[in-house]
Coordinates of C-alpha atoms and ligand atoms in Angstrom, one line a residue:
X1 CA -17.2 -13.4 -13.1
X2 CA -17.4 -16.0 -15.0
X3 CA -15.0 -19.4 -13.4
X4 CA -12.1 -19.2 -14.7
X5 CA -11.8 -15.5 -13.9
X6 CA -8.8 -14.8 -11.5
X7 CA -6.2 -12.4 -9.6
X8 CA -3.2 -14.1 -10.7
X9 CA 1.0 -13.2 -8.6
X10 CA 4.0 -13.5 -9.5
X11 CA 6.0 -14.3 -7.0
X12 CA 8.9 -14.3 -8.5
X13 CA 8.3 -10.9 -9.9
X14 CA 7.2 -9.9 -6.2
X15 CA 11.3 -11.3 -5.4
X16 CA 12.6 -9.1 -7.9
X17 CA 11.4 -6.1 -7.5
X18 CA 12.1 -6.5 -3.4
X19 CA 16.1 -7.2 -4.2
X20 CA 15.8 -3.9 -6.6
X21 CA 14.3 -2.0 -3.3
X22 CA 16.7 -3.3 -1.1
X23 CA 19.7 -2.8 -3.4
X24 CA 18.3 0.7 -3.9
X25 CA 18.0 1.6 -0.7
X26 CA 20.8 -0.6 1.2
X27 CA 20.7 -1.3 4.4
X28 CA 16.9 -0.2 5.4
X29 CA 15.1 -3.1 6.9
X30 CA 11.9 -3.8 4.5
X31 CA 8.7 -4.6 6.7
X32 CA 6.1 -5.3 3.8
X33 CA 2.8 -4.4 5.0
X34 CA 0.9 -7.4 4.9
X35 CA -2.6 -5.0 3.4
X36 CA -1.6 -4.7 0.7
X37 CA -1.5 -8.9 0.1
X38 CA -1.9 -11.1 2.7
X39 CA -1.5 -13.9 0.9
X40 CA 0.5 -16.7 2.2
X41 CA 1.7 -17.6 -0.6
X42 CA 3.1 -14.3 -0.5
X43 CA 4.3 -13.6 2.8
X44 CA 6.1 -17.1 2.8
X45 CA 7.8 -16.1 -0.5
X46 CA 9.3 -12.8 1.7
X47 CA 9.8 -14.3 3.9
X48 CA 12.2 -16.2 2.9
X49 CA 14.0 -13.0 1.7
X50 CA 14.5 -12.3 5.1
X51 CA 11.4 -9.7 4.8
X52 CA 9.3 -8.4 8.2
X53 CA 5.9 -7.5 8.2
X54 CA 3.8 -4.3 9.5
X55 CA 0.9 -5.7 10.9
X56 CA -2.4 -3.6 11.1
X57 CA -3.5 -6.4 13.4
X58 CA -3.2 -9.1 15.4
X59 CA -5.0 -11.5 12.6
X60 CA -2.5 -10.2 9.8
X61 CA 0.4 -10.6 12.7
X62 CA -1.3 -14.5 13.4
X63 CA -1.4 -14.5 9.3
X64 CA 2.5 -13.3 9.1
X65 CA 3.7 -15.6 12.0
X66 CA 2.1 -18.6 10.1
X67 CA 4.1 -17.7 7.3
X68 CA 7.4 -17.9 8.7
X69 CA 7.5 -13.9 9.5
X70 CA 10.1 -14.7 12.7
X71 CA 8.5 -12.4 15.6
X72 CA 11.0 -10.3 15.7
X73 CA 11.1 -8.5 12.7
X74 CA 6.9 -8.4 12.9
X75 CA 6.5 -5.0 14.1
X76 CA 2.4 -4.2 15.2
X77 CA 1.8 -0.8 13.0
X78 CA -1.2 0.7 12.9
X79 CA -2.0 3.5 15.2
X80 CA -5.6 2.1 16.0
X81 CA -5.8 -0.1 18.8
X82 CA -8.5 -0.9 21.4
X83 CA -7.5 -2.3 24.9
X84 CA -7.8 -5.7 23.8
X85 CA -6.2 -5.6 20.7
X86 CA -3.3 -4.6 22.3
X87 CA -3.3 -7.7 24.4
X88 CA -3.5 -10.3 21.7
X89 CA -0.1 -9.2 20.0
X90 CA 1.4 -8.9 23.2
X91 CA 0.2 -12.2 24.0
X92 CA 1.7 -13.6 20.4
X93 CA 4.8 -12.0 21.4
X94 CA 5.1 -8.5 19.3
X95 CA 7.0 -6.0 21.4
X96 CA 7.1 -3.5 18.9
X97 CA 3.8 -0.5 18.2
X98 CA 3.2 2.8 16.2
X99 CA 1.5 5.2 18.6
X100 CA 0.5 8.6 17.7
X101 CA -1.3 9.7 21.2
X102 CA -1.2 9.3 24.8
X103 CA -4.4 7.4 25.3
X104 CA -3.0 5.3 22.5
X105 CA 0.7 4.8 24.7
X106 CA -1.6 4.7 28.6
X107 CA -2.4 1.8 26.0
X108 CA 0.1 0.5 25.2
X109 CA 1.4 0.8 29.0
X110 CA -1.5 -1.7 30.7
X111 CA -1.6 -4.4 28.1
X112 CA 1.9 -4.9 26.3
X113 CA 4.0 -3.5 29.1
X114 CA 8.2 -2.7 28.4
X115 CA 7.4 -3.1 24.6
X116 CA 9.5 -0.8 22.8
X117 CA 6.9 2.0 20.4
X118 CA 7.4 5.1 17.4
X119 CA 5.5 8.1 17.9
X120 CA 4.1 8.5 13.9
X121 CA 4.4 11.9 12.5
X122 CA 1.7 13.6 10.7
X123 CA 2.2 14.4 6.7
X124 CA -0.3 16.2 4.3
X125 CA -0.3 13.7 1.5
X126 CA -0.2 15.9 -1.0
X127 CA 0.9 14.5 -3.9
X128 CA 0.0 11.1 -3.2
X129 CA -3.6 8.7 -5.0
X130 CA -3.7 8.7 -1.5
X131 CA -3.9 10.7 1.7
X132 CA -2.8 9.2 4.2
X133 CA -3.8 12.8 6.6
X134 CA -5.4 13.1 9.4
X135 CA -5.8 10.6 10.4
X136 CA -2.7 9.2 12.0
X137 CA 0.2 10.7 12.8
X138 CA 0.5 14.1 15.7
X139 CA 1.7 17.5 15.0
X140 CA 5.4 16.6 14.5
X141 CA 5.6 19.4 17.6
X142 CA 3.7 16.8 20.4
X143 CA 5.4 14.1 19.3
X144 CA 8.3 14.4 22.0
X145 CA 5.2 15.2 24.5
X146 CA 4.8 11.0 23.5
X147 CA 7.3 9.5 23.7
X148 CA 8.0 12.0 27.5
X149 CA 4.3 9.9 28.2
X150 CA 5.5 6.4 27.2
X151 CA 9.1 6.7 28.6
X152 CA 7.2 7.7 32.5
X153 CA 4.7 4.7 31.7
X154 CA 7.3 2.4 31.3
X155 CA 8.0 1.7 27.5
X156 CA 10.9 2.3 25.5
X157 CA 10.7 5.9 23.3
X158 CA 12.3 3.8 20.4
X159 CA 11.6 5.8 16.8
X160 CA 9.7 7.5 14.6
X161 CA 7.0 7.2 11.5
X162 CA 5.9 8.9 8.7
X163 CA 3.6 7.9 5.7
X164 CA 3.8 10.5 3.1
X165 CA 0.6 9.0 1.9
X166 CA -0.1 6.2 -0.9
X167 CA 1.2 5.8 -4.6
X168 CA 3.3 9.1 -3.5
X169 CA 4.2 11.0 -7.0
X170 CA 6.6 14.3 -5.5
X171 CA 9.8 14.0 -4.4
X172 CA 8.8 17.0 -2.0
X173 CA 6.4 14.6 0.0
X174 CA 9.9 13.0 1.4
X175 CA 11.8 16.4 1.6
X176 CA 8.9 17.3 4.0
X177 CA 8.6 14.3 5.6
X178 CA 12.9 14.8 6.9
X179 CA 12.5 18.1 7.4
X180 CA 10.2 17.2 9.9
X181 CA 11.8 14.2 11.6
X182 CA 14.8 16.3 12.0
X183 CA 13.0 18.9 14.0
X184 CA 12.0 16.2 15.5
X185 CA 14.4 14.3 16.5
X186 CA 16.3 17.6 17.3
X187 CA 12.6 18.6 19.6
X188 CA 13.4 14.4 21.6
X189 CA 16.9 15.0 22.2
X190 CA 16.7 18.2 23.5
X191 CA 13.9 16.2 26.5
X192 CA 16.9 13.3 27.2
X193 CA 15.1 11.0 24.5
X194 CA 16.9 9.1 22.0
X195 CA 16.0 7.5 19.7
X196 CA 17.7 4.2 18.0
X197 CA 15.5 4.2 14.3
X198 CA 12.9 6.5 12.5
X199 CA 10.4 4.4 9.7
X200 CA 10.0 5.7 7.0
X201 CA 6.5 4.2 6.2
X202 CA 4.9 3.4 2.8
X203 CA 4.7 5.1 -0.4
X204 CA 7.1 4.4 -2.6
X205 CA 4.3 3.8 -6.0
X206 CA 3.4 1.4 -8.6
X207 CA 5.2 1.4 -11.8
X208 CA 2.7 -0.1 -13.5
X209 CA -0.6 2.9 -13.6
X210 CA -2.0 4.5 -16.4
X211 CA -3.2 8.2 -16.0
X212 CA -7.0 9.5 -16.2
X213 CA -6.4 9.3 -20.1
X214 CA -4.4 5.8 -20.4
X215 CA -0.6 6.6 -20.7
X216 CA 1.7 5.7 -18.2
X217 CA 1.5 7.3 -15.1
X218 CA 5.9 7.3 -14.4
X219 CA 6.9 7.7 -10.9
X220 CA 9.8 9.6 -10.8
X221 CA 11.2 6.0 -9.0
X222 CA 14.3 6.7 -9.0
X223 CA 14.6 10.4 -7.8
X224 CA 12.5 9.1 -4.7
X225 CA 15.1 6.5 -3.7
X226 CA 17.9 9.0 -4.6
X227 CA 16.1 12.0 -1.9
X228 CA 15.4 8.6 0.5
X229 CA 19.4 7.7 0.7
X230 CA 20.0 11.9 0.8
X231 CA 17.8 11.8 3.1
X232 CA 19.0 9.1 6.0
X233 CA 22.8 10.2 5.1
X234 CA 21.9 13.7 6.1
X235 CA 19.6 12.5 9.5
X236 CA 22.6 9.8 10.3
X237 CA 24.8 13.0 10.1
X238 CA 22.8 14.9 12.5
X239 CA 21.7 12.8 15.5
X240 CA 24.2 9.9 14.9
X241 CA 25.1 7.1 12.3
X242 CA 23.5 4.4 14.9
X243 CA 19.8 5.7 12.9
X244 CA 18.5 2.6 11.8
X245 CA 16.1 2.7 9.3
X246 CA 12.7 1.0 8.3
X247 CA 10.6 0.6 5.2
X248 CA 7.2 -0.9 4.6
X249 CA 7.0 -1.0 1.4
X250 CA 3.1 -2.1 0.0
X251 CA 1.6 -1.3 -2.9
X252 CA 5.1 -1.1 -4.2
X253 CA 6.2 -4.2 -3.9
X254 CA 2.8 -6.1 -5.0
X255 CA 0.8 -3.6 -7.5
X256 CA 2.5 -4.8 -10.2
X257 CA 3.2 -8.2 -10.4
X258 CA -0.8 -9.2 -10.6
X259 CA -3.2 -9.0 -13.0
X260 CA -6.7 -9.4 -12.9
X261 CA -8.6 -12.2 -15.5
X262 CA -11.3 -10.7 -16.1
X263 CA -14.0 -11.3 -19.3
X264 CA -15.8 -8.7 -21.3
X265 CA -20.1 -8.4 -20.0
X266 CA -21.0 -6.0 -23.1
X267 CA -19.9 -2.8 -24.7
X268 CA -23.2 -0.6 -24.9
X269 CA -23.7 2.5 -26.8
X270 CA -26.0 4.7 -25.9
X271 CA -27.0 8.5 -25.3
X272 CA -26.7 10.6 -22.2
X273 CA -29.6 12.1 -21.1
X274 CA -27.8 15.7 -22.5
X275 CA -27.6 13.7 -25.8
X276 CA -24.2 12.6 -26.2
X277 CA -23.4 8.8 -27.1
X278 CA -20.7 7.2 -24.9
X279 CA -19.8 3.5 -24.5
X280 CA -19.9 1.8 -21.8
X281 CA -17.7 -1.3 -21.2
X282 CA -18.7 -3.1 -18.6
X283 CA -16.3 -6.0 -16.6
X284 CA -16.5 -9.0 -15.1
X285 CA -15.2 -7.6 -11.9
X286 CA -14.9 -4.3 -10.4
X287 CA -14.7 -2.0 -7.4
X288 CA -16.5 -4.5 -4.9
X289 CA -14.5 -7.8 -6.6
X290 CA -11.0 -7.5 -6.4
X291 CA -10.3 -3.2 -8.3
X292 CA -11.6 -1.5 -5.0
X293 CA -9.1 1.2 -5.7
X294 CA -10.9 2.2 -9.8
X295 CA -11.2 5.7 -8.2
X296 CA -7.5 6.2 -7.4
X297 CA -6.1 4.0 -10.2
X298 CA -6.4 3.5 -12.7
X299 CA -5.2 0.1 -14.4
X300 CA -3.6 -0.7 -17.4
X301 CA -6.7 -2.5 -19.4
X302 CA -5.4 -5.5 -21.7
X303 CA -7.6 -6.8 -24.6
X304 CA -5.4 -9.9 -25.7
X305 CA -8.4 -11.4 -28.2
X306 CA -7.6 -8.1 -29.9
X307 CA -3.9 -7.6 -30.4
X308 CA -2.5 -4.5 -31.6
X309 CA -5.9 -3.7 -32.7
X310 CA -4.9 0.5 -32.2
X311 CA -6.7 1.5 -35.4
X312 CA -10.5 0.2 -34.7
X313 CA -10.6 1.7 -31.0
X314 CA -13.3 3.5 -28.6
X315 CA -13.5 6.1 -26.3
X316 CA -15.3 4.1 -23.5
X317 CA -16.4 4.1 -19.5
X318 CA -15.5 0.8 -17.4
X319 CA -17.2 -0.1 -15.2
X320 CA -17.7 -3.2 -13.4
X321 CA -20.6 -5.6 -13.1
X322 CA -23.1 -4.3 -10.0
X323 CA -25.6 -2.2 -9.6
X324 CA -23.6 0.9 -8.5
X325 CA -22.6 3.7 -10.0
X326 CA -19.3 3.6 -8.0
X327 CA -18.4 0.6 -9.7
X328 CA -16.8 2.9 -11.8
X329 CA -12.9 4.1 -13.8
X330 CA -12.5 6.8 -14.2
X331 CA -12.1 9.3 -16.8
X332 CA -12.8 7.5 -21.1
X333 CA -10.8 5.1 -22.2
X334 CA -10.0 4.2 -25.5
X335 CA -11.1 0.3 -26.5
X336 CA -11.3 -1.7 -29.2
X337 CA -15.2 -1.8 -31.2
X338 CA -15.2 -5.0 -31.6
X339 CA -15.2 -6.5 -28.2
X340 CA -17.7 -8.8 -27.8
X341 CA -19.1 -10.5 -24.4
X342 CA -16.7 -13.1 -23.7
X343 CA -13.4 -11.4 -25.1
X344 CA -10.7 -12.1 -22.4
X345 CA -9.3 -8.7 -20.6
X346 CA -5.8 -8.2 -18.3
X347 CA -6.7 -5.5 -16.1
X348 CA -2.6 -4.9 -15.2
X349 CA -0.9 -3.5 -12.2
X350 CA -3.6 -4.7 -9.9
X351 CA -1.4 -7.1 -7.6
X352 CA -2.2 -3.9 -4.7
X353 CA -4.9 -4.0 -2.2
X354 CA -6.6 -6.6 -4.9
X355 CA -7.4 -8.9 -2.6
X356 CA -8.0 -7.5 1.1
X357 CA -10.3 -4.4 0.0
X358 CA -12.8 -7.9 -1.9
X359 CA -16.6 -7.4 -0.1
X360 CA -18.0 -10.8 0.8
X361 CA -20.1 -11.2 -3.0
X362 CA -21.8 -7.6 -3.9
X363 CA -24.6 -8.0 -5.2
X364 CA -23.4 -11.9 -5.6
X365 CA -20.8 -10.9 -7.9
X366 CA -17.7 -13.8 -5.9
X367 CA -15.0 -12.3 -4.5
X368 CA -12.0 -12.9 -6.7
X369 CA -10.3 -16.2 -5.9
X370 CA -6.3 -16.3 -7.1
X371 CA -3.6 -17.9 -8.1
X372 CA 0.4 -17.6 -7.7
X373 CA 2.8 -18.5 -10.6
X374 CA 6.6 -18.6 -9.6
X375 CA 8.6 -18.7 -6.2
X376 CA 10.5 -21.3 -5.2
X377 CA 8.7 -24.0 -3.7
X378 CA 9.3 -24.5 0.0
Ligands
PLP401 C1 1.4 2.5 8.6 C2 1.9 2.0 7.1 N1 2.2 1.3 6.0 C3 2.7 1.0 4.8 C4 1.4 1.1 4.9 C5 2.2 0.5 3.3 O1 1.9 1.5 1.9 P1 1.7 1.4 0.7 O2 0.8 1.1 0.0 O3 1.8 3.6 0.1 O4 3.1 1.4 0.2 C6 0.6 1.2 5.1 C7 -0.8 1.5 4.1 O5 -1.6 2.1 4.4 C8 0.0 2.0 6.4 O6 -0.4 1.8 6.8

């Protein structure tokens, strides 16, 4: 890594994306999934816009409070919590918790008494670049039992949540989630529980990623928003106007407004074992110092020292600087043939899950520092 490699966040871009989201989903509470970008300046910027936080641990709750997010706008959205973590969050003042099991509900009753709980329903994750299936969420038919257990244990059964998988590319996933929510709200009401909110989770896509051939991925964002608006109206019609809605975007707010400034280590040409000639472009930043998602996400690359050199490009595998073969982008990307060691490279749309997934410095390549530009000064 060279001294000026870094991740640059554009606070005005992040704020603008947030404003657009609120325009598209009027009246919906936005809680930023802090895990996507645990950067104080970003949090502070969002907090000043009235955004809340979806926190995954007491450490994230502490960071959100430090950044000025009011307690009432922070929930503990991780269904995986130890007794100690629950008690810590409760001491910090958090009173809203996600759950998906009777065991977790009992722990909440013991360590966060009288808190509000919302039950996460599992989804298939189909259509997402990172499906968050299996590990989280109960079968929709089990939600009523879990929420009744919560009530008997002195907690307040408050809502339901879903997460359709991160970078969800289809509208069908949302339609399926609304169908599950509708069925579950009905089942829960039959058991005498009236819930006051539905948390639609994350999953809203970044707009700037490429596909494996370097072409724009082009997620159907407008159609997704239309499905969300229709789905929320349907749930209100069926289950009461009192239902409030929450979204927990991470990637959608920050991905396109972060750029990794990296450098070329070297462009090489050598033959594979089967004799195929192959270009490899090694960058100073890769999977272990900022671009962890390289196997799922294709970031567009920009080469400022070779503007408009479209004619003279070669297809290359792109990889990070470490001795790990997982530290490589999928697919082949067109890169300028004339790239030299030290040339600057801009890795676009790389603002989500970059700082948070960095290692302590695998192979001696230090985690990337970051800089924030723009934003009103507090
Ligand atoms: C509970 C929860 N909410 C929100 C998010 C944010 O998801 P995304 O970045 O797809 O918006 C995640 C991501 O893992 C999550 O686990």
